[in-house]
Coordinates of C-alpha atoms and ligand atoms in Angstrom, one line a residue:
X406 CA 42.0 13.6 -4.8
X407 CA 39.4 14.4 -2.0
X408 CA 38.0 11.3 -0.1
X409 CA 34.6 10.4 -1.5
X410 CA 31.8 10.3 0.9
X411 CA 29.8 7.1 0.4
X412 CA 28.4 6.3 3.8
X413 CA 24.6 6.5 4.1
X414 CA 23.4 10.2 4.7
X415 CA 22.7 10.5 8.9
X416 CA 18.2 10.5 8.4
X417 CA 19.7 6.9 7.1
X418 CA 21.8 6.1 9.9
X419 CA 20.8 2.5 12.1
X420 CA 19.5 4.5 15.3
X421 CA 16.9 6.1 13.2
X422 CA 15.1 3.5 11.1
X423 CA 12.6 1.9 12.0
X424 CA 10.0 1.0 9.1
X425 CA 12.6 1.9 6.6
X426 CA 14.9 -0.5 8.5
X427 CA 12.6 -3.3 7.7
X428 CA 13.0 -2.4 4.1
X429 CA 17.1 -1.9 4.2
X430 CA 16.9 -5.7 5.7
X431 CA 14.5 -6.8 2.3
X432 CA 17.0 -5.8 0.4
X433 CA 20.0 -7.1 1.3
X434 CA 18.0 -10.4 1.4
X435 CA 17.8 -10.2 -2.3
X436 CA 20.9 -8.7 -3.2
X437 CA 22.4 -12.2 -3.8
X438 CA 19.9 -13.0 -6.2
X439 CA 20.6 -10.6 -8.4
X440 CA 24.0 -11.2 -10.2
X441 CA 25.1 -8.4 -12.3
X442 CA 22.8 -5.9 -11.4
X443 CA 23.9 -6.0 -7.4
X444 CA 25.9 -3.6 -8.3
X445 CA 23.5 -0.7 -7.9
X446 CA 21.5 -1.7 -5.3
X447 CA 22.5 0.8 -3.1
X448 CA 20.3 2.8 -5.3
X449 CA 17.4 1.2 -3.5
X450 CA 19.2 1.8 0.2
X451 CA 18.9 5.9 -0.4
X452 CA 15.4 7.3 -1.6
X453 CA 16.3 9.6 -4.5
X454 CA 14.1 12.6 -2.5
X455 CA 12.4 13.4 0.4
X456 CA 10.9 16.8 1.0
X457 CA 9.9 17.6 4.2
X458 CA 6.8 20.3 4.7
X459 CA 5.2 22.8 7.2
X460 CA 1.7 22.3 6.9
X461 CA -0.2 25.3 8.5
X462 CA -3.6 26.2 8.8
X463 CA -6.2 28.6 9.9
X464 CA -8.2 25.9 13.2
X465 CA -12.1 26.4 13.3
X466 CA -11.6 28.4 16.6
X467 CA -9.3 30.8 15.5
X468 CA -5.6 29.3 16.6
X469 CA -3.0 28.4 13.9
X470 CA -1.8 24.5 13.7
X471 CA 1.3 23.3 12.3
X472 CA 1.3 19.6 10.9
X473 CA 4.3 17.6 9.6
X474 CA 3.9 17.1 6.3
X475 CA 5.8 14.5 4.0
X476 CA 6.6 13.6 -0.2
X477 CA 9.2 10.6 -0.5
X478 CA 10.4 9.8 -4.3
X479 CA 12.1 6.7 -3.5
X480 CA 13.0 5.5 -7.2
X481 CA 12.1 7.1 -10.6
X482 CA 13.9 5.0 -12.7
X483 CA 10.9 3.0 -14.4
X484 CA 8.5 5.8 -14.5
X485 CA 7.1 8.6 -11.9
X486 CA 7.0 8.4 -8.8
X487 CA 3.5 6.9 -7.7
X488 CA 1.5 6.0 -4.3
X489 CA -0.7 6.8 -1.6
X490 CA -0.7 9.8 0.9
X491 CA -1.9 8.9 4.2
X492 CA -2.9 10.8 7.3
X493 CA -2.4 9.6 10.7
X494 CA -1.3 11.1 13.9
X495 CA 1.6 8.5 13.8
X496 CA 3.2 9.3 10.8
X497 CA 7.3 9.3 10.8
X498 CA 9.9 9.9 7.9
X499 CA 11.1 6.5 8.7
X500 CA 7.6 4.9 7.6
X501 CA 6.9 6.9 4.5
X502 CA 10.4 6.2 3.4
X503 CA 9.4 2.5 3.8
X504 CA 6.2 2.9 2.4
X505 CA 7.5 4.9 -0.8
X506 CA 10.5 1.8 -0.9
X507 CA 6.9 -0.6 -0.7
X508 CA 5.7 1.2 -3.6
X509 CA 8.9 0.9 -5.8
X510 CA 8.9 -2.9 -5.6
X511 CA 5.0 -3.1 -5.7
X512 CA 4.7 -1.2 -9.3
X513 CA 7.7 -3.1 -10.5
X514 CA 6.2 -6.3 -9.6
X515 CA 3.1 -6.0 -11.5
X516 CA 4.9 -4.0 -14.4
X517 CA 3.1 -1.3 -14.3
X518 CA 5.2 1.6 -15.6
X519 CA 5.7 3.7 -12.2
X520 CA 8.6 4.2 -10.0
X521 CA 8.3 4.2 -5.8
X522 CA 6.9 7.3 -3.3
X523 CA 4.9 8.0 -0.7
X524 CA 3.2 10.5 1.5
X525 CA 2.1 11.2 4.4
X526 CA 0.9 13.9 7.1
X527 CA 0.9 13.8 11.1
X528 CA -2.9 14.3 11.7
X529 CA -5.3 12.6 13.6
X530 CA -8.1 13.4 10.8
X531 CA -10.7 12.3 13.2
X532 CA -10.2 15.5 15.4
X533 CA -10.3 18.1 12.3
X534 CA -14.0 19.3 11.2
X535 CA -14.3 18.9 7.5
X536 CA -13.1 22.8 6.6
X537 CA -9.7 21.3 8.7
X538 CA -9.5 18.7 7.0
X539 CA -9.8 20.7 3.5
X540 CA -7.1 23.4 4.4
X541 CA -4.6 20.9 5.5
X542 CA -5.1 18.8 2.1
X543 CA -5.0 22.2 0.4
X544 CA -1.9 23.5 1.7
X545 CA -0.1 20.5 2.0
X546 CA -0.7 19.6 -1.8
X547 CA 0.5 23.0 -2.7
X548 CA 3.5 22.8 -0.3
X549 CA 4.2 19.2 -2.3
X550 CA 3.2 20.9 -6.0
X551 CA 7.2 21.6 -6.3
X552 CA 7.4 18.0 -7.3
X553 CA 4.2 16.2 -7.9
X554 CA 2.7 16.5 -11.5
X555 CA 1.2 13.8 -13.8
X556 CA 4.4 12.9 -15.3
X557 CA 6.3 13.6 -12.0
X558 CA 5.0 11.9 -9.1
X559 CA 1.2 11.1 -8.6
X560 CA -0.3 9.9 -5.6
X561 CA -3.6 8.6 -4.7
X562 CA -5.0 7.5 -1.3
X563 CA -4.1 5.7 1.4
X564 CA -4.7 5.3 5.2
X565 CA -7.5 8.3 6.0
X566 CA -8.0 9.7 2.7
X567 CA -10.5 9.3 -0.2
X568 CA -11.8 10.5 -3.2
X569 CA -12.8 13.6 -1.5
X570 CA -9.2 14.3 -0.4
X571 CA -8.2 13.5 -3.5
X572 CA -10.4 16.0 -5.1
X573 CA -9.0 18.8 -3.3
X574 CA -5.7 17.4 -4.0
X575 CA -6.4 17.6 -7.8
X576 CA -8.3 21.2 -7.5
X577 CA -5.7 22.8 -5.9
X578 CA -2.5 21.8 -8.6
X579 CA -4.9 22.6 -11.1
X580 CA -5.7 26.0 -9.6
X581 CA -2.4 26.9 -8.9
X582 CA -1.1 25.3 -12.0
X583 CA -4.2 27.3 -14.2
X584 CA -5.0 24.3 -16.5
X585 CA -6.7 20.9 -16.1
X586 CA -4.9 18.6 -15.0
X587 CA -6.6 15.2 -13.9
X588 CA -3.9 12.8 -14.0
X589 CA -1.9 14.8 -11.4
X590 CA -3.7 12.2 -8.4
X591 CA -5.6 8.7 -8.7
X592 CA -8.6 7.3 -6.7
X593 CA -10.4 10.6 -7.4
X594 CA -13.7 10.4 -7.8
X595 CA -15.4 9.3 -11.2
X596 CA -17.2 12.8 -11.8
X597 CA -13.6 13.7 -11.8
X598 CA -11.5 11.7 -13.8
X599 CA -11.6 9.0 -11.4
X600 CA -11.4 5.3 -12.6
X601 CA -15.1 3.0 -12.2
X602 CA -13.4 -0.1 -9.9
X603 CA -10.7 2.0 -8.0
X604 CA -12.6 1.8 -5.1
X605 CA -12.7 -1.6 -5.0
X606 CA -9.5 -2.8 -6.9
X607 CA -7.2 -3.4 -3.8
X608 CA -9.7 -5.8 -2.2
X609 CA -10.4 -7.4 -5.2
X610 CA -6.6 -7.8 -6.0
X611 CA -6.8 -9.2 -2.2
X612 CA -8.9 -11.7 -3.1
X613 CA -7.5 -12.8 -6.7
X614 CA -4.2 -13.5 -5.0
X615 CA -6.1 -15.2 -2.7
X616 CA -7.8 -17.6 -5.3
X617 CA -4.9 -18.1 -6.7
X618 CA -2.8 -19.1 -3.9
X619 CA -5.9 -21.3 -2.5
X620 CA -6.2 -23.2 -5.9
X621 CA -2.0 -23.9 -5.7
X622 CA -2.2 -25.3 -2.3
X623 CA -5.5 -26.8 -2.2
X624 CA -7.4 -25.1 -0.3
X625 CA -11.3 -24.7 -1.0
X626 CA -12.5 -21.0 -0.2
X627 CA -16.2 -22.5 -0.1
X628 CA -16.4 -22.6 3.3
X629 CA -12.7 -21.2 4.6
X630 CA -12.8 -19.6 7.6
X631 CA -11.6 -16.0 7.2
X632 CA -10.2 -13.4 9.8
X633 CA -9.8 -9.7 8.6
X634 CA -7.8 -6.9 10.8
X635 CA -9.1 -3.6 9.1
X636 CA -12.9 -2.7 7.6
X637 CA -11.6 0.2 5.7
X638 CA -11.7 0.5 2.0
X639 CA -9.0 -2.8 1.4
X640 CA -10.7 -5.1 4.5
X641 CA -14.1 -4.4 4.0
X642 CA -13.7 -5.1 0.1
X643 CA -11.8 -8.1 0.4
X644 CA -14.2 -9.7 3.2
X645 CA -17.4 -9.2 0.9
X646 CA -15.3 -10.8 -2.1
X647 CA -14.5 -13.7 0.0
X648 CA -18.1 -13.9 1.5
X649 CA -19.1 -13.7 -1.9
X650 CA -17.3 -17.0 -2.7
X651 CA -18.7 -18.7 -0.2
X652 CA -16.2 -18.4 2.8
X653 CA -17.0 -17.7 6.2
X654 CA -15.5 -14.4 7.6
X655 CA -15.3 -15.2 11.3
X656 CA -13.6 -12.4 13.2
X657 CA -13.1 -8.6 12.0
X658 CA -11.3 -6.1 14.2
X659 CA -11.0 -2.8 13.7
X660 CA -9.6 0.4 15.7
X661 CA -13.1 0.0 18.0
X662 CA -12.8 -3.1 18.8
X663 CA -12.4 -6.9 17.7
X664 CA -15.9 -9.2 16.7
X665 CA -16.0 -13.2 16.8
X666 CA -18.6 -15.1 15.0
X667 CA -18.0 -18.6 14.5
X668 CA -21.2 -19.3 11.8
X669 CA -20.3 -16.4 9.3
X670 CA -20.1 -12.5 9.8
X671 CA -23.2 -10.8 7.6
X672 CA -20.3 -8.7 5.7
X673 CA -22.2 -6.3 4.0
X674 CA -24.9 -5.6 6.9
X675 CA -21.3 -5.4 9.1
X676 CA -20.1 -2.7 6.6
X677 CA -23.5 -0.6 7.3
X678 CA -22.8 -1.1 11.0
X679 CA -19.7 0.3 10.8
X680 CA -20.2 3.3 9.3
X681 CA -23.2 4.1 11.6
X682 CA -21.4 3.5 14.5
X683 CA -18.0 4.0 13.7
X684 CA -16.7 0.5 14.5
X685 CA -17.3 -3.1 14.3
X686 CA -18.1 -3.1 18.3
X687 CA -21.7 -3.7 18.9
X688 CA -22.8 -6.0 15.8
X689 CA -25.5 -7.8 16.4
X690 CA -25.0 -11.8 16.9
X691 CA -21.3 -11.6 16.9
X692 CA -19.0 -11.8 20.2
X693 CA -16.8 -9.2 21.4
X694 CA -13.5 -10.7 22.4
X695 CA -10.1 -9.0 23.5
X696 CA -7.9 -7.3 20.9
X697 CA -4.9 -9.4 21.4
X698 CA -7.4 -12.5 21.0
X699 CA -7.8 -11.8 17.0
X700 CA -4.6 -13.9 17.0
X701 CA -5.9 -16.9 18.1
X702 CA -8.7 -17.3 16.0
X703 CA -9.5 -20.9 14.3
X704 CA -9.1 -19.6 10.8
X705 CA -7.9 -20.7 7.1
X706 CA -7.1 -17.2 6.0
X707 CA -6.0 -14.5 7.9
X708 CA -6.2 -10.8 6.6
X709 CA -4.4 -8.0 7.5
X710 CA -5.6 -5.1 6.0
X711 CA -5.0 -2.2 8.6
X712 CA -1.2 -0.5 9.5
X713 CA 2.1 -1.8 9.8
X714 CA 4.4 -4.3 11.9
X715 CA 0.5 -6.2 13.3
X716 CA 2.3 -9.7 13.4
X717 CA 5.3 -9.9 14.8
X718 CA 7.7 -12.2 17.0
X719 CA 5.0 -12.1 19.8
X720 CA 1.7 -13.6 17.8
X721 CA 3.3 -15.1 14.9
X722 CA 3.5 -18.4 16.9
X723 CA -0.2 -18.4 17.5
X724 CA -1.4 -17.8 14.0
X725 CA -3.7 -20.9 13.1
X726 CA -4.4 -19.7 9.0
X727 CA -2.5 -21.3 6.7
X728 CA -2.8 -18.4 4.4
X729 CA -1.9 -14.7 5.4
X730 CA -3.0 -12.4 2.7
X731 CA -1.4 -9.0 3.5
X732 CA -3.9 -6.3 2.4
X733 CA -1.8 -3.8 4.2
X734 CA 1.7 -2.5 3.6
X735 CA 3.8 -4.0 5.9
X736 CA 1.8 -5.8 8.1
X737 CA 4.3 -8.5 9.3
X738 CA 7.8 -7.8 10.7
X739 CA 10.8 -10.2 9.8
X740 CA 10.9 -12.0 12.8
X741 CA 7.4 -12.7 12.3
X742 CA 7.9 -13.7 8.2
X743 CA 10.6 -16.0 9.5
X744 CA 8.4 -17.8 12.2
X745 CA 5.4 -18.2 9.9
X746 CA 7.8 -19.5 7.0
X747 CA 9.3 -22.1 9.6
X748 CA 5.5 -22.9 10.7
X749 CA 4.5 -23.6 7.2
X750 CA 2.2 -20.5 6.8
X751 CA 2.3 -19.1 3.4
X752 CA 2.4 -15.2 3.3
X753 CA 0.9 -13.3 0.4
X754 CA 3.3 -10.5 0.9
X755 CA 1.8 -6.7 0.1
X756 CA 4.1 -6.5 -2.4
X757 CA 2.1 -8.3 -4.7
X758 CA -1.3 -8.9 -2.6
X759 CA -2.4 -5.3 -2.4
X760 CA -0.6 -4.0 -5.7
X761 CA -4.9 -3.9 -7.0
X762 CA -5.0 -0.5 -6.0
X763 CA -2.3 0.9 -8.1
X764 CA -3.0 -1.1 -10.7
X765 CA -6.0 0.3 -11.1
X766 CA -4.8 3.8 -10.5
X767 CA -2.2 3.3 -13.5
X768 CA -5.6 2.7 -15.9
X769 CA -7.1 5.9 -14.2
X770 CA -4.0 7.5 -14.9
X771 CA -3.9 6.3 -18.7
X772 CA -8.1 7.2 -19.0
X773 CA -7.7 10.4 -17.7
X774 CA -4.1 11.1 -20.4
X775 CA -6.8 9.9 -23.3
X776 CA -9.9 11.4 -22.0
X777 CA -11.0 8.1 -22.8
X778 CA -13.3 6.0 -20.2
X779 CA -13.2 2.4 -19.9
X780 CA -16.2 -0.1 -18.9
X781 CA -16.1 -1.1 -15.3
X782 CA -15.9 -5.2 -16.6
X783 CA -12.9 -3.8 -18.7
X784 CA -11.1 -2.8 -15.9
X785 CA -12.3 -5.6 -13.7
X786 CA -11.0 -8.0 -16.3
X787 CA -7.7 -6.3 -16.8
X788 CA -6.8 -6.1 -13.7
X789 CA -7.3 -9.7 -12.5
X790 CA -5.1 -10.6 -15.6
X791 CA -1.9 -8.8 -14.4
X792 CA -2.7 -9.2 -10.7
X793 CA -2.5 -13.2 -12.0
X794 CA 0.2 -13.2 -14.4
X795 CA 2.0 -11.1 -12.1
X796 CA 1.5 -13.7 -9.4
X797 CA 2.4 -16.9 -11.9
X798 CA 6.0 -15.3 -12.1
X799 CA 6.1 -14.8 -8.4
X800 CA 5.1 -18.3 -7.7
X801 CA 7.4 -19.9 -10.1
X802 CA 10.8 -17.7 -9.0
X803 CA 10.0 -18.9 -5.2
X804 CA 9.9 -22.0 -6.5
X805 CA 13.0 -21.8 -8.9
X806 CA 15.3 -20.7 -5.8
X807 CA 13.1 -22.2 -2.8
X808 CA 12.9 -19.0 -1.3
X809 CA 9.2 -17.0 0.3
X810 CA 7.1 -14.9 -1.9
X811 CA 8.2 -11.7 -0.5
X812 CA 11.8 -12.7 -1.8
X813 CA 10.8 -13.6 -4.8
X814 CA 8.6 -10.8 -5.2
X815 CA 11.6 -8.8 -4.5
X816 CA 13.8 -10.9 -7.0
X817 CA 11.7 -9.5 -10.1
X818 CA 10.8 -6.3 -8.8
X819 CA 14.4 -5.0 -8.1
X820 CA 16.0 -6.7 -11.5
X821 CA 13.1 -4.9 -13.1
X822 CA 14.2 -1.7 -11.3
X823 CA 17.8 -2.0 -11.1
X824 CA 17.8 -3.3 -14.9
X825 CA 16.2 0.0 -16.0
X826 CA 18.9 2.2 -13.6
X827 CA 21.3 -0.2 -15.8
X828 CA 20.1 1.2 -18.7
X829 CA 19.3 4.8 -18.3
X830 CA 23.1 5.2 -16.3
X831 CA 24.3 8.2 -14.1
X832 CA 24.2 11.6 -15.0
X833 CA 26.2 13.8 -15.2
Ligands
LIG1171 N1 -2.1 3.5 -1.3 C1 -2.2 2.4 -2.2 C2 -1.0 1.5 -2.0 O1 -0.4 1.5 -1.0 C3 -2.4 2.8 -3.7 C4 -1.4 3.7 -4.2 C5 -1.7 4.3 -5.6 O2 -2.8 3.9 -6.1 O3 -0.9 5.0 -6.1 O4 -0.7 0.7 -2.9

């Protein structure tokens, strides 16, 4: 009989992983949790495929660029794979594995009927000129159409993209495919197939886990002091919400620069600011004050809503909110979840804080199969239903085995996954 490999594959191996470490260490938190089914959690240590792509294109001036392109299918076992692309000049394997792991456990946890992936390109989209920005899309999508598809993998935006990107996304399946095909990305826009309240629905699923937490633990948002990292389409969302409700966002920092001001930051002038001047820096009648000073800010709430690994071992200490809503993915290392826990600071883990977005990209998904369009109020309404039921059950597990949100996030989500890998078995 021939020994049976079973140790990870090497792009798995501990001197490589980074984001996808984080993850590997989520896991085996949970793993005692859940009973039976532990037995095929290595499922979730392995991402069922990752395709790696040469993205080159034709530069305004004439040269030829090559840009690393990635696709992660972390887990299909509940449905297709689904989540974000994202383009940034940092982008490794490593993250988009942990990202596409992010987006197993997020769908899971609000039961909507998706599996985990990810994607992502190394681009500074910043330094491309929009015909750059259209032929990387372009090529990348078709580099990726040997495994997307509407019932095969679907993603949507993320970090740097938007409806526009997702436009050529869809356009260019469809054009190589020679049929319609609408459902093949989300978060496209609504002349398009696109869902009314996409745009907004990860802020506002930011801010309905907010309410929700704030009414458990007493804490009135009329006049909570909030402090947002991140004014792009999650941060500047969620900071109007919370405005709206009558708290007071007091510091906002974004890749420009960080603003204080202690009476109240005029969110949607801020917003207009920003996207006149490219940053936050500048506002009229707030403070500058040093990036590493966001920290320290007198806050209730603190939101991050930019990249990954923000808080960690070395400001986690100095956090004064007693509420971190994470409208990013993986905004808080372990070290850092551990030192908030011990402080008494309850995290709203991404896992369930910024699941809005997909949410809402699962009902564009299902309008565009029908060819059926919902009322923006419909959506609105359905969505703060599961983003609260989904939170109840969250809530009450952490309770049931004294353990954070993120575990018990984890707890559902993974006996929902591992449950349906259960059932469906091996093949051959
Ligand atoms: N990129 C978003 C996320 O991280 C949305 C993904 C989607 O709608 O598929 O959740």
């Amino acid at each position: 009989m021939s020994q049976i490999p079973n140790s990870l594959p090497s792009y798995l191996q501990a001197d490589q992983l980074g984001p996808w470490g984080i993850f590997l260490q989520q896991v085996e938190r949970v793993t005692p949790y859940l009973g039976e089914l532990s037995r095929w959690v290595d499922t979730l240590t392995r991402p069922k495929r990752i395709l790696i792509v040469d993205v080159p294109i034709h530069m305004d001036d004439g040269s030829v660029a090559h840009f690393e392109g990635y696709r992660v299918q972390h887990n299909t076992s509940r449905g297709p794979g689904k989540g974000g692309v994202r383009f940034h000049q940092d982008v490794t394997l490593s993250e988009v594995m942990a990202l596409s792991a992010w987006m197993s456990i997020k769908n899971a946890a609000v039961n909507v009927p998706f599996g985990g992936a990810k994607g992502g390109i190394r681009v500074d989209p910043r330094q491309l000129s929009r015909g750059e920005l259209e032929r990387v899309t372009r090529r990348y999508t078709s580099e990726i159409g040997l495994i997307i598809g509407p019932t095969k993998d679907i993603p949507a935006p993320d970090v740097n993209t938007n409806e526009q990107v997702m436009a050529w996304m869809m356009d260019t399946y469809a054009m190589n495919l020679g049929e319609n095909s609408t459902g093949v990305v989300t978060g496209k826009p609504i002349e398009l197939g696109g869902s009314l309240g996409r745009r907004d629905a990860t802020g506002r699923g930011v801010f309905t886990v907010g309410q929700e937490a704030a009414a458990r633990t007493g804490l009135e948002l009329k006049g909570a002091r909030v402090a947002v990292q991140g004014l792009g389409n999650v941060g500047s969302v969620a900071a109007r919400l919370f405005a709206e409700a009558g708290s007071r966002v007091v510091a906002v920092q974004d890749h420009g620069g960080t603003i204080y001001q202690g009476a109240g930051i005029d969110i949607p002038a801020l917003i207009e600011h920003a996207r006149h001047n490219g940053s936050v820096l500048g506002f009229p009648g707030a403070e500058a004050i040093a990036k590493d000073s966001f920290w320290d800010v007198d806050c209730d709430i603190l939101i991050p809503a930019a990249l990954e690994q923000q808080i960690t071992a070395a400001n986690a200490g100095r956090i004064k909110a007693r509420l971190v809503i994470e409208g990013a993915n993986g905004p808080t290392t372990p070290e850092a979840d551990d030192i908030l826990h011990q402080r008494g600071v309850l995290v709203l883990p991404d896992v369930i804080a910024n699941a809005g977005g997909v949410t809402v990209s699962y009902f564009e998904w299902v309008q565009d199969f029908s060819s059926f369009f919902w009322t923006e109020e419909e959506i609105n309404a359905r969505l703060v239903r599961i983003m609260r039921e989904a939170f109840a059950s969250v809530w009450q597990v952490a309770e049931q085995h004294q353990v954070s949100l993120r575990t018990a996030t984890f707890i559902i989500a993974c006996q929902r996954i591992l449950r349906a890998r259960e059932l469906r078995g091996l093949y051959p």
